[in-house]
Short mmCIF file of C-alpha atoms and ligand atoms in Angstrom, two decimals:
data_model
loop_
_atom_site.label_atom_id
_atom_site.label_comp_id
_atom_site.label_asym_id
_atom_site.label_seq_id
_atom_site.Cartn_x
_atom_site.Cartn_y
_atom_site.Cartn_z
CA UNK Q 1 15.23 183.27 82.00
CA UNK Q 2 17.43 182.99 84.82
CA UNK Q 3 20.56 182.79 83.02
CA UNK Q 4 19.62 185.73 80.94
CA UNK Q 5 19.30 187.79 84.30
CA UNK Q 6 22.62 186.58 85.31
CA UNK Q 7 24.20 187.85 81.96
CA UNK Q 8 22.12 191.23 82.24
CA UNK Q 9 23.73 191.68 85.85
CA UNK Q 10 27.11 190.40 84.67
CA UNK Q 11 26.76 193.09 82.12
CA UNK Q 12 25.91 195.90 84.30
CA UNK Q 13 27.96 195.47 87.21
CA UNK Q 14 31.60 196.19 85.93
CA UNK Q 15 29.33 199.21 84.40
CA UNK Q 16 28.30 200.43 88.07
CA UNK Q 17 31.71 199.90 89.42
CA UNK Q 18 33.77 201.65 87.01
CA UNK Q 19 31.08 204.87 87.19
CA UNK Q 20 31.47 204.34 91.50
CA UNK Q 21 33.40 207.87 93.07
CA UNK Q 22 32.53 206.57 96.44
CA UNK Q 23 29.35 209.31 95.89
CA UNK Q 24 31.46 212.18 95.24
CA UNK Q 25 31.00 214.86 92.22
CA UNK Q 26 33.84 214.29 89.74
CA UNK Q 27 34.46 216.86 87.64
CA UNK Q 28 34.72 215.31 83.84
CA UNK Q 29 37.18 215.66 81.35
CA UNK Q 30 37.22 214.56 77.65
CA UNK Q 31 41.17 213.28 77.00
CA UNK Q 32 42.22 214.57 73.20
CA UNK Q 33 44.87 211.77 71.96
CA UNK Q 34 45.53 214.13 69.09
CA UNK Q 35 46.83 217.02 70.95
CA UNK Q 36 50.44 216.00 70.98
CA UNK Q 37 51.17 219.44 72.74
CA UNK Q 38 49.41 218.65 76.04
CA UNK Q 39 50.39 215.38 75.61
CA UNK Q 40 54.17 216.15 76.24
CA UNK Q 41 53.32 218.75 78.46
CA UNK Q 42 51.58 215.63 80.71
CA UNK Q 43 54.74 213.31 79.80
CA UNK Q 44 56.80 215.87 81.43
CA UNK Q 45 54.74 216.20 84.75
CA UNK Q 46 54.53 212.57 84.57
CA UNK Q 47 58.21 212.38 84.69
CA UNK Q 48 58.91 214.71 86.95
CA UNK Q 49 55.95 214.70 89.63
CA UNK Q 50 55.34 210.92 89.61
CA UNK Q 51 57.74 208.49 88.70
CA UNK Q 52 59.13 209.20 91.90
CA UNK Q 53 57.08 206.78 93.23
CA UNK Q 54 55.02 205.53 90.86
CA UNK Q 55 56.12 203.32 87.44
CA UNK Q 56 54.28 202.63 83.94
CA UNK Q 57 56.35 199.21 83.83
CA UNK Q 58 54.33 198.62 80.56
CA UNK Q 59 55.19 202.06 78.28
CA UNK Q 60 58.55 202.64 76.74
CA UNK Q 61 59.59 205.77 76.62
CA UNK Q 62 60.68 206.20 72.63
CA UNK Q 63 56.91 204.82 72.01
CA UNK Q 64 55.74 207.39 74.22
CA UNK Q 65 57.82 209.77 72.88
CA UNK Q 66 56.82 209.08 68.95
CA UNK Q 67 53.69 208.55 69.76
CA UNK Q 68 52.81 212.32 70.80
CA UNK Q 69 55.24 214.17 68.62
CA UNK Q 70 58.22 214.05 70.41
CA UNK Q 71 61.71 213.57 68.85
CA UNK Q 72 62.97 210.52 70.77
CA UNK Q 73 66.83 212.45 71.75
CA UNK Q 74 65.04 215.57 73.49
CA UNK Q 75 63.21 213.12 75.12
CA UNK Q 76 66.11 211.22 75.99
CA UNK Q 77 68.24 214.13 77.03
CA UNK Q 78 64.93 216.04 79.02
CA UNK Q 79 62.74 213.04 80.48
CA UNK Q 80 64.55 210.17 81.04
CA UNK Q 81 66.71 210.53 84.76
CA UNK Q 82 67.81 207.10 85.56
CA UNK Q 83 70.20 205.11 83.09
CA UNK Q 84 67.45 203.76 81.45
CA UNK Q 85 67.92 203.75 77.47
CA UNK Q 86 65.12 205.54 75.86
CA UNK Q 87 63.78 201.99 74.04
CA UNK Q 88 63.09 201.10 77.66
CA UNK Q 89 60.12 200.68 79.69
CA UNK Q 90 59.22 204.00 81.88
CA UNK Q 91 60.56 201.64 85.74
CA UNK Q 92 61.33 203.37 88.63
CA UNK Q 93 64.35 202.28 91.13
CA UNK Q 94 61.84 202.42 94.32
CA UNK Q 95 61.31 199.05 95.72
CA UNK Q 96 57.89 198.01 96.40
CA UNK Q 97 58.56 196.64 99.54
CA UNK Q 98 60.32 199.79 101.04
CA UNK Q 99 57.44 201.62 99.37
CA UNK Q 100 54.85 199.92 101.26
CA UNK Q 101 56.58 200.52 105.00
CA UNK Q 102 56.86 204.23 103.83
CA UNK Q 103 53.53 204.92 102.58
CA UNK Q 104 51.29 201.89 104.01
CA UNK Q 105 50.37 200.62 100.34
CA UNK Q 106 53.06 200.46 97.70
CA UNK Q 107 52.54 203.18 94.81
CA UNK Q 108 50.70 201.22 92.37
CA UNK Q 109 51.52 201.47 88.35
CA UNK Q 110 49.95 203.95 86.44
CA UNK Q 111 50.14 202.89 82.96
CA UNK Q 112 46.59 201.31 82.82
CA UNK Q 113 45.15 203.84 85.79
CA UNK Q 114 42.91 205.62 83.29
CA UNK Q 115 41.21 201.88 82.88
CA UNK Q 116 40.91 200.64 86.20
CA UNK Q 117 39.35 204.32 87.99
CA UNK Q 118 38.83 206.46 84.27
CA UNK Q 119 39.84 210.11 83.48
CA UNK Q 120 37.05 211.86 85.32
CA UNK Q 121 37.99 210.07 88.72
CA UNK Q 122 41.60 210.96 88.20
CA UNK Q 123 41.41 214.82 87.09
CA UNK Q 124 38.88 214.70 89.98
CA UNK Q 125 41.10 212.91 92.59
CA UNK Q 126 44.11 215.01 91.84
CA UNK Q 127 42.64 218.55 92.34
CA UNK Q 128 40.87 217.64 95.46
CA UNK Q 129 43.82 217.19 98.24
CA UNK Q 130 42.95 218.81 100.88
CA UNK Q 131 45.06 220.04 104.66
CA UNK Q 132 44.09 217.10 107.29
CA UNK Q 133 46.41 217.46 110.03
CA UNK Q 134 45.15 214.21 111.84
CA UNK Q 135 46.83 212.40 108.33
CA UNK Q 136 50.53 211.17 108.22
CA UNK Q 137 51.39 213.67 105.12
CA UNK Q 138 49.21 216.22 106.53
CA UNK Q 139 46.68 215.80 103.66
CA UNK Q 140 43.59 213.87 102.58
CA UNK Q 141 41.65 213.51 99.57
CA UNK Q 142 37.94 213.93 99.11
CA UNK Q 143 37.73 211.60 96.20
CA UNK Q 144 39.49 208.77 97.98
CA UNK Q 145 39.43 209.24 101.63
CA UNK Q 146 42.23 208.26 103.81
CA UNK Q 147 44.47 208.15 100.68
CA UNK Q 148 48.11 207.59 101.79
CA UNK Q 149 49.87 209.30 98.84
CA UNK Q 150 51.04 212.78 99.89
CA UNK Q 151 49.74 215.99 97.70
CA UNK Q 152 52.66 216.14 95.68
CA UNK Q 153 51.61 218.79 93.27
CA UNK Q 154 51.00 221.48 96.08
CA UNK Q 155 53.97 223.28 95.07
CA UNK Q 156 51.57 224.09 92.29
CA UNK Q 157 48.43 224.30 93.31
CA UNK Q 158 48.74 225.18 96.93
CA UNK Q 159 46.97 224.14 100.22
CA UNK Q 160 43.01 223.64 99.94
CA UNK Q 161 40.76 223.51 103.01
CA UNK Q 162 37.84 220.77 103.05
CA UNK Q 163 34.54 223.01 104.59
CA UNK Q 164 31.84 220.15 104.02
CA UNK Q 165 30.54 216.78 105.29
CA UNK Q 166 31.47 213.41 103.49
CA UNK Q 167 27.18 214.01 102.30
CA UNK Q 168 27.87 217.38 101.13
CA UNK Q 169 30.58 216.41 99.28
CA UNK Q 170 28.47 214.29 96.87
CA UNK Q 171 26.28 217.67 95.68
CA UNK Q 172 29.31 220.27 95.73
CA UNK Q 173 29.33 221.98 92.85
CA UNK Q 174 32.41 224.77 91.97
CA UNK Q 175 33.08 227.77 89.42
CA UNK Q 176 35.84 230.15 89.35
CA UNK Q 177 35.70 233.26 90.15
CA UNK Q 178 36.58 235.71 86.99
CA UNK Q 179 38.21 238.53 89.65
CA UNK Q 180 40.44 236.70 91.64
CA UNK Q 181 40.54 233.23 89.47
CA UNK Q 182 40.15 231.31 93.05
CA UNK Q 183 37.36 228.42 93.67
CA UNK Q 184 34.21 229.88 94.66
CA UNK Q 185 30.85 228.11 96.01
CA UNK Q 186 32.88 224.16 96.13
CA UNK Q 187 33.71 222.62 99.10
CA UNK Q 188 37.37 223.22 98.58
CA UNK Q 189 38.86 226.51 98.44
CA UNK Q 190 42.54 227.50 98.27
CA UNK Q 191 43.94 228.93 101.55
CA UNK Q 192 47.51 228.88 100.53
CA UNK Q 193 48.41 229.66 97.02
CA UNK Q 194 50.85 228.01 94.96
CA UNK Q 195 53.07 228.53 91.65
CA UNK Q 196 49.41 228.41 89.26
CA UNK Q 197 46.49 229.84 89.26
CA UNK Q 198 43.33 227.53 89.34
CA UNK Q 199 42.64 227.43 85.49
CA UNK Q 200 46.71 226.86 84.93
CA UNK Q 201 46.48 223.78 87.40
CA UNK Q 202 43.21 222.34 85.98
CA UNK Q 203 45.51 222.71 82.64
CA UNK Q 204 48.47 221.07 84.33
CA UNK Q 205 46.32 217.72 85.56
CA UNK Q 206 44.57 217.69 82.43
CA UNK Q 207 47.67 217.17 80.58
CA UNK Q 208 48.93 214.83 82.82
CA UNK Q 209 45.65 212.76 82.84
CA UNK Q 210 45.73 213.38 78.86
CA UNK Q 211 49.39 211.80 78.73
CA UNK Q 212 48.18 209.06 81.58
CA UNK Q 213 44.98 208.05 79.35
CA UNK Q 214 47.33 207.71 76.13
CA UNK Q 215 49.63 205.37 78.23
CA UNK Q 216 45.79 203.43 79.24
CA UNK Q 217 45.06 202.90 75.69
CA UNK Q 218 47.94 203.81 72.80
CA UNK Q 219 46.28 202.92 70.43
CA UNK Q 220 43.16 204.70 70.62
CA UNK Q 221 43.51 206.62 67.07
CA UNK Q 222 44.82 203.70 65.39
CA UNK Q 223 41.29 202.23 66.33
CA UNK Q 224 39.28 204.70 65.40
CA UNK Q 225 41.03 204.59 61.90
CA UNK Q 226 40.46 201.18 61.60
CA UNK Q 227 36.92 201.40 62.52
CA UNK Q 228 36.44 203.78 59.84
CA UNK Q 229 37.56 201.65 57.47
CA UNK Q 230 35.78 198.87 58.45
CA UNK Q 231 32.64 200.65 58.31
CA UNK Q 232 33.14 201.84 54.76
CA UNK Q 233 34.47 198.12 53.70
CA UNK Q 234 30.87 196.93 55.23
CA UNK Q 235 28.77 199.13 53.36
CA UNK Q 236 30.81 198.44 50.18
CA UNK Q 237 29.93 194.82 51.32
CA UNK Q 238 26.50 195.26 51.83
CA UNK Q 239 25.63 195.81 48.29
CA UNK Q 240 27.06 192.66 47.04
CA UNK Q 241 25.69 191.02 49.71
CA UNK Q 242 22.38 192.20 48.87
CA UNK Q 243 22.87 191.86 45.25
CA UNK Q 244 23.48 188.33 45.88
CA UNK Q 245 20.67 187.38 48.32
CA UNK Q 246 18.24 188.86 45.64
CA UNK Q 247 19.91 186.56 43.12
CA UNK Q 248 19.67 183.54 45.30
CA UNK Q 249 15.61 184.66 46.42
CA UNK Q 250 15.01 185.09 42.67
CA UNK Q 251 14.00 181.47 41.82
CA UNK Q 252 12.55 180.89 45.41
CA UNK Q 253 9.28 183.39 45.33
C1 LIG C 1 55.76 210.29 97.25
C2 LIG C 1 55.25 209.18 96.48
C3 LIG C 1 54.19 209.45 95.44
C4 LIG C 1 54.25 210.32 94.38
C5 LIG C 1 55.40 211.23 93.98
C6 LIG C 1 53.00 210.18 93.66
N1 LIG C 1 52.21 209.24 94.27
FE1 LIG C 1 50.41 208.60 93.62
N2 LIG C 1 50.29 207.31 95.17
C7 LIG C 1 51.25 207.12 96.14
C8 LIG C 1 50.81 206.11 97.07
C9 LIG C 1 51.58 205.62 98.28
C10 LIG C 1 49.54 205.69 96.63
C11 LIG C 1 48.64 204.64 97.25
C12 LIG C 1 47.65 205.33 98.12
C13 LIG C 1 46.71 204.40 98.84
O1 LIG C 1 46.34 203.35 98.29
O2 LIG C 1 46.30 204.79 99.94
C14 LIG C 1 49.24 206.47 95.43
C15 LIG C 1 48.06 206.37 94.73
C16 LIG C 1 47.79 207.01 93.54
C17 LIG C 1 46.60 206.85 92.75
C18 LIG C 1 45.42 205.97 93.10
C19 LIG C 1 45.73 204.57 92.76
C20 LIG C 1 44.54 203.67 92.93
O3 LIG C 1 43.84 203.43 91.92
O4 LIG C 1 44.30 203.22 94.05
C21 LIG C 1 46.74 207.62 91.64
C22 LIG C 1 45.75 207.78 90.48
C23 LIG C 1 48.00 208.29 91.75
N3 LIG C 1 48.62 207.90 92.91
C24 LIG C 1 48.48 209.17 90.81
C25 LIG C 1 49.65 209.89 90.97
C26 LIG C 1 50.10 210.87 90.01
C27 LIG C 1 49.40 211.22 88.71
C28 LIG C 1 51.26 211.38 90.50
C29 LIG C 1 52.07 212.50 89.90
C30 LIG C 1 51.43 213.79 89.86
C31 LIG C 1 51.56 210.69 91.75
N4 LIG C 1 50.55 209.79 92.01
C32 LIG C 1 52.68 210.91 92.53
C33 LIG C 1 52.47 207.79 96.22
C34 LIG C 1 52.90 208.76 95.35
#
């Protein structure tokens, strides 16, 4: 009995940790593998809004690139900045070490991000920067507080202000407003605002966490297919399995 509550707990917890936002809402988002158009839209913000700091030391960039659609030399010639060929794995040049004096933790890798924290936390995490003038980059984060990566897509979406308590956080709730297509009724609002509108920038992070949860799992379709098939090789199965059990039980009853 007792080991069976140790496997039931074993179970659960990496269940309650992955679903864990520190108790804030996270807004959810359902990643599309098959839209190869949103895909390379998120490729390109990838490339040009991330890899600055952060690698996916485990994604090469013509995989990437036939995976969602993408003819490897406009890839090549649009997304690829270092001398890196394009059969090589998406690196970046910063060194970890500098990294960490810069920025207090080195930028982690991104490929498997979507695994370790999930879509939902990142769409989330990325939308809610927010002005903190106490911070070193001027910003924090309401999804992970303290965070010491600066708001690098505020050329975008602009400068939010944070109007509730770590305990109101955890019940804010948001819609946009039709007229003026600005945040109404969350705890972040937009008091600066950038290049997008809030609908374009929800678009812009969704393709970006659409390309980042490709890189998490590439072969997500392939899967499914298989599955598929499996399932309809099983059924086929099950009939001559059952055939045969009857023809085995026959002389037994
Ligand atoms: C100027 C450097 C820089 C750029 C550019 C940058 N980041 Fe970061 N990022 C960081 C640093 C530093 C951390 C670590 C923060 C910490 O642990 O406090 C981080 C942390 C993160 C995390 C959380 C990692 C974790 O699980 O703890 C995610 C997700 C992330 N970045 C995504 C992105 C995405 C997506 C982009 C592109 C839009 C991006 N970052 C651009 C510096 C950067």
């Amino acid at each position: 009995m007792k080991k069976f509550f140790i496997a039931i707990i074993m179970v659960l917890v990496p269940m309650v940790a992955s679903a864990s936002s520190g108790g804030v809402h996270l807004d959810s988002m359902d990643a599309d593998p098959t839209n190869h158009a949103s895909l390379q839209r998120g490729m390109k913000t990838f490339v040009n809004h991330c890899m600055g700091c952060h690698s996916a030391n485990y994604q090469r960039f013509d995989r990437a690139a036939n995976d969602i659609g993408m003819p490897v030399e406009l890839m090549a010639e649009n997304l690829i900045f270092g001398d890196q060929k394009s059969g090589e794995q998406m690196t970046i040049a910063m060194p970890q070490v500098d990294a960490a004096k810069w920025f207090g933790t080195a930028p982690p890798d991104l490929t498997l991000e979507t695994r370790l924290r999930g879509e939902d936390w990142i769409y989330t995490y990325l939308r809610s920067f927010y002005k903190d003038p106490a911070r070193p980059w001027g910003v924090n984060n309401t999804v992970f507080p303290d965070v010491g990566m600066p708001n690098v897509l505020e050329g975008l979406q602009g400068v939010q202000m944070n109007h509730c308590s770590p305990e109101e956080l955890a019940h804010q709730k948001s819609e946009i407003d039709p007229l003026t297509g600005l945040q109404i009724g969350g705890c972040l609002t937009i008091s600066e605002k950038g290049s997008q509108s809030v609908e374009e920038f929800d678009k812009t992070v969704y393709d970006l966490v659409n390309f980042m949860s490709y890189m998490g799992n590439p072969v997500k379709l392939e899967s499914q297919a298989i599955g598929f098939k499996v399932l309809i090789f099983l059924a086929i199965f099950f009939v001559f399995a059952f055939l045969l059990k009857k023809e085995y039980w026959k002389d037994v009853h």
